[in-house]
Short mmCIF file of C-alpha atoms and ligand atoms in Angstrom, two decimals:
data_model
loop_
_atom_site.label_atom_id
_atom_site.label_comp_id
_atom_site.label_asym_id
_atom_site.label_seq_id
_atom_site.Cartn_x
_atom_site.Cartn_y
_atom_site.Cartn_z
CA MET A 1 36.11 -7.12 -49.88
CA ALA A 2 36.14 -10.51 -48.24
CA ALA A 3 38.89 -13.04 -48.90
CA THR A 4 37.55 -15.54 -51.42
CA GLY A 5 38.89 -19.05 -51.95
CA SER A 6 38.13 -22.75 -51.76
CA ASP A 7 40.21 -23.55 -48.66
CA LEU A 8 38.13 -25.68 -46.28
CA ASN A 9 40.58 -25.20 -43.43
CA VAL A 10 40.25 -21.44 -43.57
CA ALA A 11 36.45 -21.69 -43.64
CA LYS A 12 36.49 -24.16 -40.77
CA GLU A 13 38.71 -21.99 -38.57
CA PHE A 14 36.49 -18.93 -38.92
CA LEU A 15 33.35 -20.97 -38.23
CA ILE A 16 34.83 -22.65 -35.16
CA LYS A 17 35.78 -19.20 -33.84
CA GLY A 18 32.11 -18.21 -34.18
CA GLU A 19 32.60 -16.02 -37.24
CA LEU A 20 30.53 -16.11 -40.42
CA VAL A 21 31.55 -17.58 -43.77
CA ALA A 22 29.63 -17.47 -47.07
CA ILE A 23 29.13 -21.00 -48.38
CA PRO A 24 28.26 -22.42 -51.79
CA THR A 25 25.23 -24.69 -52.13
CA GLU A 26 23.50 -26.12 -55.20
CA THR A 27 20.65 -23.61 -54.76
CA VAL A 28 22.12 -20.22 -53.76
CA TYR A 29 25.06 -19.04 -51.62
CA GLY A 30 24.41 -19.07 -47.89
CA LEU A 31 25.64 -16.87 -45.05
CA ALA A 32 26.74 -19.50 -42.55
CA GLY A 33 27.47 -19.62 -38.85
CA ASN A 34 27.52 -22.20 -36.06
CA ALA A 35 23.81 -22.98 -35.55
CA LEU A 36 24.41 -23.94 -31.91
CA ASN A 37 26.25 -20.72 -31.03
CA GLU A 38 23.80 -17.91 -30.23
CA LYS A 39 26.35 -15.18 -30.89
CA SER A 40 27.04 -16.52 -34.38
CA VAL A 41 23.33 -16.82 -35.10
CA LEU A 42 22.73 -13.28 -33.88
CA SER A 43 25.42 -11.95 -36.18
CA ILE A 44 23.76 -13.67 -39.16
CA PHE A 45 20.63 -11.58 -38.51
CA GLU A 46 22.75 -8.43 -38.10
CA VAL A 47 24.86 -8.88 -41.23
CA LYS A 48 21.80 -9.61 -43.37
CA ASN A 49 19.72 -6.92 -41.69
CA ARG A 50 17.08 -9.59 -41.26
CA PRO A 51 14.14 -9.28 -38.86
CA ALA A 52 14.39 -11.67 -35.92
CA PHE A 53 10.96 -13.16 -36.70
CA ASP A 54 12.27 -14.79 -39.88
CA PRO A 55 13.84 -18.16 -38.92
CA LEU A 56 16.91 -19.84 -40.42
CA ILE A 57 17.56 -23.20 -42.10
CA ILE A 58 20.16 -25.49 -40.54
CA HIS A 59 22.43 -27.46 -42.83
CA THR A 60 24.10 -30.75 -42.09
CA ASP A 61 25.50 -33.72 -44.01
CA SER A 62 23.61 -36.82 -42.87
CA VAL A 63 20.18 -37.99 -41.74
CA ASP A 64 21.80 -39.37 -38.58
CA LYS A 65 22.93 -35.87 -37.69
CA VAL A 66 19.47 -34.44 -38.46
CA ALA A 67 18.12 -36.80 -35.78
CA ILE A 68 20.20 -34.94 -33.18
CA TYR A 69 18.15 -31.79 -33.80
CA VAL A 70 14.58 -33.05 -34.39
CA LEU A 71 12.10 -34.77 -32.08
CA ASP A 72 10.20 -36.56 -34.77
CA PHE A 73 10.72 -37.59 -38.39
CA PRO A 74 7.32 -38.41 -39.93
CA GLU A 75 7.19 -41.30 -42.41
CA LYS A 76 6.56 -39.04 -45.41
CA ALA A 77 9.45 -36.79 -44.42
CA LYS A 78 11.71 -39.84 -44.20
CA LYS A 79 10.73 -41.00 -47.66
CA LEU A 80 11.44 -37.56 -49.09
CA ALA A 81 14.76 -37.29 -47.28
CA GLN A 82 15.81 -40.67 -48.60
CA LYS A 83 14.93 -39.75 -52.15
CA PHE A 84 15.96 -36.10 -52.40
CA TRP A 85 18.78 -35.48 -49.90
CA PRO A 86 21.35 -34.25 -50.54
CA GLY A 87 19.31 -31.79 -52.61
CA PRO A 88 17.21 -28.61 -52.85
CA LEU A 89 14.65 -29.66 -50.24
CA THR A 90 14.11 -28.21 -46.76
CA LEU A 91 11.94 -30.01 -44.19
CA LEU A 92 10.22 -28.35 -41.22
CA LEU A 93 10.39 -30.78 -38.30
CA PRO A 94 9.70 -30.46 -34.55
CA LYS A 95 12.85 -29.16 -32.90
CA LYS A 96 14.79 -30.44 -29.93
CA SER A 97 15.88 -27.92 -27.31
CA ILE A 98 19.52 -28.18 -28.43
CA VAL A 99 18.53 -25.90 -31.35
CA PRO A 100 18.58 -22.29 -30.06
CA ASP A 101 15.21 -20.50 -30.20
CA LEU A 102 17.01 -17.73 -32.03
CA VAL A 103 17.46 -20.04 -35.03
CA THR A 104 13.76 -20.85 -35.26
CA SER A 105 12.48 -17.41 -34.17
CA GLY A 106 10.74 -19.14 -31.28
CA LEU A 107 8.82 -21.62 -33.45
CA ASP A 108 8.67 -25.23 -32.36
CA THR A 109 9.78 -26.51 -35.76
CA VAL A 110 13.27 -26.26 -37.24
CA ALA A 111 14.04 -26.08 -40.97
CA VAL A 112 16.69 -28.64 -41.98
CA ARG A 113 18.40 -29.49 -45.19
CA ILE A 114 21.27 -31.58 -46.53
CA PRO A 115 22.66 -29.54 -49.43
CA LYS A 116 24.15 -31.09 -52.56
CA HIS A 117 27.49 -29.42 -53.05
CA PRO A 118 30.69 -31.47 -52.68
CA LEU A 119 32.79 -28.72 -51.08
CA LEU A 120 30.07 -27.79 -48.58
CA LEU A 121 29.29 -31.43 -47.74
CA GLU A 122 32.96 -31.98 -46.94
CA LEU A 123 32.96 -28.88 -44.72
CA LEU A 124 29.83 -30.09 -42.91
CA ARG A 125 31.40 -33.52 -42.37
CA GLN A 126 34.41 -31.94 -40.71
CA LEU A 127 32.50 -29.53 -38.45
CA PRO A 128 31.32 -30.53 -34.98
CA PHE A 129 28.12 -28.46 -35.40
CA PRO A 130 25.48 -27.76 -38.09
CA LEU A 131 25.46 -24.49 -40.04
CA ALA A 132 22.61 -22.02 -39.86
CA ALA A 133 22.53 -20.33 -43.25
CA PRO A 134 20.06 -18.00 -44.89
CA SER A 135 20.75 -16.88 -48.45
CA ALA A 136 23.80 -14.58 -48.45
CA ASN A 137 22.03 -11.39 -49.54
CA PRO A 138 20.84 -8.32 -47.64
CA PHE A 139 17.27 -9.02 -46.47
CA GLY A 140 14.75 -8.59 -49.27
CA TYR A 141 17.26 -8.53 -52.13
CA ILE A 142 17.92 -11.14 -54.83
CA SER A 143 19.78 -14.26 -53.64
CA PRO A 144 23.42 -14.70 -54.78
CA THR A 145 24.36 -17.52 -57.15
CA LYS A 146 28.09 -16.66 -57.48
CA ALA A 147 30.82 -15.80 -54.99
CA ALA A 148 31.15 -12.37 -56.62
CA HIS A 149 27.49 -11.59 -55.88
CA VAL A 150 28.13 -12.21 -52.19
CA ASP A 151 31.25 -10.07 -52.22
CA GLN A 152 29.42 -7.14 -53.83
CA GLN A 153 26.87 -6.92 -51.04
CA LEU A 154 28.27 -8.51 -47.91
CA GLY A 155 32.00 -8.58 -48.66
CA GLY A 156 32.78 -5.83 -46.16
CA LYS A 157 31.02 -7.62 -43.33
CA ILE A 158 32.41 -11.18 -43.42
CA PRO A 159 35.96 -12.55 -43.33
CA TYR A 160 35.70 -15.32 -45.94
CA ILE A 161 33.70 -16.51 -48.94
CA LEU A 162 34.09 -20.21 -49.72
CA ASP A 163 33.97 -20.23 -53.50
CA GLY A 164 32.29 -23.31 -54.97
CA GLY A 165 31.57 -21.87 -58.40
CA GLU A 166 28.15 -21.04 -59.82
CA CYS A 167 25.15 -22.53 -58.04
CA GLU A 168 23.75 -25.22 -60.26
CA VAL A 169 20.04 -24.98 -59.41
CA GLY A 170 20.01 -21.18 -58.96
CA ILE A 171 16.81 -20.90 -56.94
CA GLU A 172 16.29 -21.57 -53.20
CA SER A 173 15.20 -24.94 -51.81
CA THR A 174 11.59 -26.10 -51.73
CA ILE A 175 10.29 -25.94 -48.13
CA LEU A 176 7.83 -28.54 -46.84
CA GLY A 177 6.02 -28.85 -43.53
CA PHE A 178 4.03 -31.77 -42.09
CA GLU A 179 0.70 -31.42 -40.29
CA ASN A 180 -1.28 -34.49 -39.34
CA ASP A 181 -1.01 -36.49 -42.52
CA GLU A 182 -0.79 -33.46 -44.79
CA VAL A 183 2.33 -32.16 -46.53
CA ILE A 184 2.35 -28.39 -46.94
CA VAL A 185 4.53 -26.45 -49.37
CA TYR A 186 5.76 -23.34 -47.57
CA ARG A 187 8.03 -22.20 -50.37
CA LEU A 188 8.20 -23.28 -54.00
CA GLY A 189 11.81 -23.89 -54.94
CA GLY A 190 14.47 -25.89 -56.70
CA LEU A 191 12.77 -29.26 -56.24
CA ASP A 192 9.83 -29.68 -58.60
CA ILE A 193 6.49 -30.35 -56.84
CA ASN A 194 5.73 -33.12 -59.35
CA GLU A 195 8.79 -35.01 -58.18
CA ILE A 196 7.67 -34.64 -54.57
CA GLU A 197 4.14 -35.82 -55.37
CA SER A 198 5.49 -38.83 -57.24
CA VAL A 199 6.97 -40.03 -53.94
CA ILE A 200 4.33 -39.11 -51.31
CA GLY A 201 1.16 -38.18 -53.22
CA PRO A 202 -0.66 -34.82 -53.32
CA VAL A 203 0.66 -31.83 -51.36
CA VAL A 204 -1.03 -28.58 -50.32
CA LEU A 205 0.27 -25.18 -51.45
CA MET A 206 0.39 -22.54 -48.71
CA PRO A 207 -0.75 -19.14 -49.99
CA HIS A 208 1.47 -16.08 -49.40
CA SER A 209 0.79 -13.74 -46.56
CA SER A 210 2.15 -10.21 -46.63
CA SER A 211 4.02 -10.01 -43.35
CA ASP A 212 2.52 -12.46 -40.93
CA PRO A 213 5.19 -13.52 -38.46
CA LYS A 214 3.27 -16.75 -37.90
CA ALA A 215 3.99 -17.75 -41.46
CA PRO A 216 7.64 -16.87 -41.97
CA GLY A 217 9.06 -17.78 -45.34
CA MET A 218 5.89 -16.44 -46.84
CA LEU A 219 6.77 -12.74 -46.95
CA LYS A 220 5.28 -11.43 -50.13
CA SER A 221 7.70 -8.65 -51.00
CA HIS A 222 10.98 -10.46 -51.39
CA TYR A 223 13.75 -11.33 -53.78
CA ALA A 224 13.47 -7.86 -55.26
CA PRO A 225 15.94 -5.89 -57.37
CA ARG A 226 16.45 -2.17 -56.62
CA LYS A 227 14.79 -1.10 -59.86
CA PRO A 228 11.02 -1.54 -60.10
CA LEU A 229 10.15 -4.80 -61.83
CA HIS A 230 7.03 -4.90 -64.00
CA LEU A 231 5.50 -8.18 -65.07
CA ASP A 232 3.39 -8.30 -68.18
CA HIS A 233 2.55 -10.25 -71.29
CA ARG A 234 5.13 -10.18 -74.04
CA GLU A 235 3.07 -7.96 -76.32
CA ALA A 236 2.47 -5.40 -73.56
CA LEU A 237 6.13 -5.43 -72.42
CA ALA A 238 7.37 -3.95 -75.68
CA GLY A 239 5.14 -0.91 -75.29
CA GLY A 240 6.93 0.31 -72.15
CA PRO A 241 9.36 3.21 -71.63
CA ASP A 242 12.58 3.43 -73.68
CA ASN A 243 15.02 3.03 -70.82
CA ALA A 244 13.94 -0.42 -69.65
CA GLY A 245 15.76 -3.72 -69.26
CA TYR A 246 13.99 -6.93 -70.27
CA LEU A 247 13.98 -10.39 -68.71
CA LEU A 248 12.51 -12.86 -71.18
CA PHE A 249 11.93 -16.59 -71.26
CA ASN A 250 13.26 -17.93 -74.56
CA ARG A 251 13.47 -15.21 -77.20
CA TYR A 252 14.31 -11.56 -77.77
CA ILE A 253 11.73 -8.88 -78.48
CA GLU A 254 12.41 -7.56 -81.98
CA GLY A 255 13.11 -3.87 -82.31
CA ILE A 256 14.62 -3.46 -78.82
CA ASP A 257 18.40 -3.19 -78.26
CA LYS A 258 19.60 -6.69 -77.27
CA THR A 259 22.11 -5.16 -74.83
CA TYR A 260 19.18 -4.56 -72.52
CA GLN A 261 17.54 -7.97 -72.94
CA ARG A 262 18.35 -11.22 -71.12
CA ILE A 263 17.00 -14.56 -72.30
CA LEU A 264 16.58 -17.07 -69.45
CA SER A 265 16.80 -20.11 -71.73
CA PRO A 266 16.96 -19.95 -75.54
CA GLU A 267 16.02 -23.67 -75.54
CA GLY A 268 13.00 -23.02 -73.32
CA ASP A 269 14.47 -25.27 -70.61
CA LEU A 270 13.06 -24.35 -67.18
CA LYS A 271 16.05 -25.74 -65.30
CA GLU A 272 18.35 -23.50 -67.30
CA ALA A 273 15.94 -20.60 -66.73
CA ALA A 274 16.06 -21.15 -62.93
CA HIS A 275 19.86 -21.36 -63.06
CA ASN A 276 20.06 -17.97 -64.81
CA LEU A 277 17.19 -16.13 -63.09
CA PHE A 278 18.93 -14.31 -60.23
CA ALA A 279 22.19 -13.61 -62.10
CA TYR A 280 20.27 -12.00 -64.98
CA LEU A 281 18.05 -9.99 -62.62
CA ARG A 282 21.25 -8.64 -61.02
CA GLU A 283 22.74 -7.78 -64.40
CA LEU A 284 19.62 -5.91 -65.45
CA ASP A 285 19.45 -4.17 -62.08
CA SER A 286 22.98 -2.83 -62.53
CA MET A 287 22.34 -1.45 -66.04
CA PRO A 288 21.48 2.21 -66.63
CA VAL A 289 17.78 1.41 -66.94
CA GLY A 290 14.81 2.94 -65.14
CA GLU A 291 12.90 -0.30 -64.72
CA ILE A 292 12.99 -4.01 -65.43
CA ARG A 293 10.22 -5.53 -67.54
CA ALA A 294 9.72 -9.27 -67.34
CA GLU A 295 7.41 -11.98 -68.61
CA LEU A 296 6.29 -15.05 -66.69
CA VAL A 297 7.58 -18.47 -67.79
CA PRO A 298 5.39 -21.55 -68.45
CA MET A 299 3.69 -22.84 -65.28
CA GLN A 300 5.28 -26.29 -65.25
CA GLY A 301 8.12 -27.88 -63.32
CA LEU A 302 10.50 -25.25 -61.96
CA GLY A 303 8.39 -22.62 -63.75
CA LEU A 304 6.18 -22.45 -60.64
CA ALA A 305 9.12 -21.41 -58.46
CA ILE A 306 10.49 -19.01 -61.08
CA ASN A 307 7.13 -17.27 -61.44
CA ASP A 308 6.76 -17.15 -57.66
CA ARG A 309 10.07 -15.25 -57.40
CA LEU A 310 9.17 -12.91 -60.27
CA GLN A 311 5.79 -12.15 -58.71
CA ARG A 312 7.28 -11.48 -55.29
CA ALA A 313 9.92 -9.23 -56.85
CA SER A 314 7.45 -7.24 -58.92
CA VAL A 315 5.65 -4.02 -58.12
CA THR A 316 2.62 -5.03 -60.18
CA ALA A 317 1.76 -8.35 -58.52
O1 LIG B 1 18.20 -23.01 -50.73
C1 LIG B 1 18.06 -22.54 -49.62
O2 LIG B 1 17.14 -22.88 -48.87
C2 LIG B 1 19.09 -21.50 -49.15
C3 LIG B 1 20.45 -22.17 -49.03
C4 LIG B 1 21.49 -21.26 -48.49
O3 LIG B 1 20.31 -23.34 -48.28
N1 LIG B 1 18.68 -20.88 -47.93
C5 LIG B 1 17.65 -20.01 -47.87
O4 LIG B 1 17.49 -19.50 -46.59
O5 LIG B 1 16.97 -19.71 -48.82
P1 LIG B 1 16.59 -18.20 -46.31
O6 LIG B 1 16.81 -17.92 -44.87
O7 LIG B 1 16.92 -17.13 -47.26
O8 LIG B 1 15.15 -18.73 -46.49
C6 LIG B 1 14.65 -19.68 -45.57
C7 LIG B 1 13.18 -19.55 -45.45
C8 LIG B 1 12.79 -18.25 -44.81
O9 LIG B 1 11.83 -17.64 -45.62
C9 LIG B 1 12.20 -18.67 -43.48
O10 LIG B 1 11.13 -17.86 -43.12
C10 LIG B 1 11.77 -20.10 -43.72
O11 LIG B 1 12.73 -20.61 -44.59
N2 LIG B 1 11.78 -20.89 -42.49
C11 LIG B 1 12.86 -21.25 -41.76
N3 LIG B 1 12.50 -21.94 -40.67
C12 LIG B 1 11.17 -22.03 -40.71
C13 LIG B 1 10.18 -22.61 -39.85
N4 LIG B 1 10.50 -23.25 -38.74
N5 LIG B 1 8.88 -22.49 -40.22
C14 LIG B 1 8.53 -21.84 -41.35
N6 LIG B 1 9.41 -21.28 -42.20
C15 LIG B 1 10.70 -21.36 -41.89
MG1 LIG B 2 16.59 -15.67 -48.58
#
């Protein structure tokens, strides 16, 4: 069990000492350490059991501070930063040498983001360094959206969880890279692609690779519960084994015990569905069921990111 609370001074002290603290963001909880301290960064990889080829995002609180860590800020990236930061958007920008290679797994770009959470922003303002923070889950598992989720899996390994309540967005940030004049989506996430395109025009979607270290962030098998997750059409879902749990978009399947069904959004609201996605997957995973059966949500807005996570979590994709 880690101590849990909302005391910024406690969080700050641990971080300054080089220790790790779980932090709230608007997307998911992060496992944070001093991004400029190699020992802290190394312990992030250890605690998460994360392969060293998978680089980390650094978090800070202002565009001025981002400039300390990046060599170049392309025009399109600036426009996006202006419009969507603080928010669920991560930009891949050429790194300066002040950023340890350990953070970027040797790549020449660094992932940066200004998160939109008042408690975390205040912490970042007070710290003399940025925070490297992957999602606060063991590598490959579902990301945490509540302090209690972090405690369940990493509580024994970290001294403090800064509790900022439930993550509002519920799904990780959208990651964009810039090549020549092209904007490439490396990870679908909490910022809707339509919103991005309304500011800078068409973007290119990067396809998933299975485990290509040259394309980190693209690992196909990810975000998975412990129980096998099967994706199918609604009609086919109902015909599965008796001891299954169900993750559904906006309505129950008749004739199946509701105890074992979770509805992402009864109103059919994709933002609400994203907010509930990981918490419900965890609930189903902890039930006495042999498998989880899920349906895809409509392919619009945040639906693209939700379906991406479901597909990566599933055994059938
Ligand atoms: O919403 C989020 O982004 C959360 C919160 C805590 O900020 N963080 C998060 O971090 O999801 P993580 O480490 O779980 O996912 C970051 C992804 C990884 O898949 C990593 O491979 C990719 O970003 N990434 C980081 N730096 C990269 C780089 N230079 N080039 C390509 N991909 C990169
Ligand atoms: Mg993650």
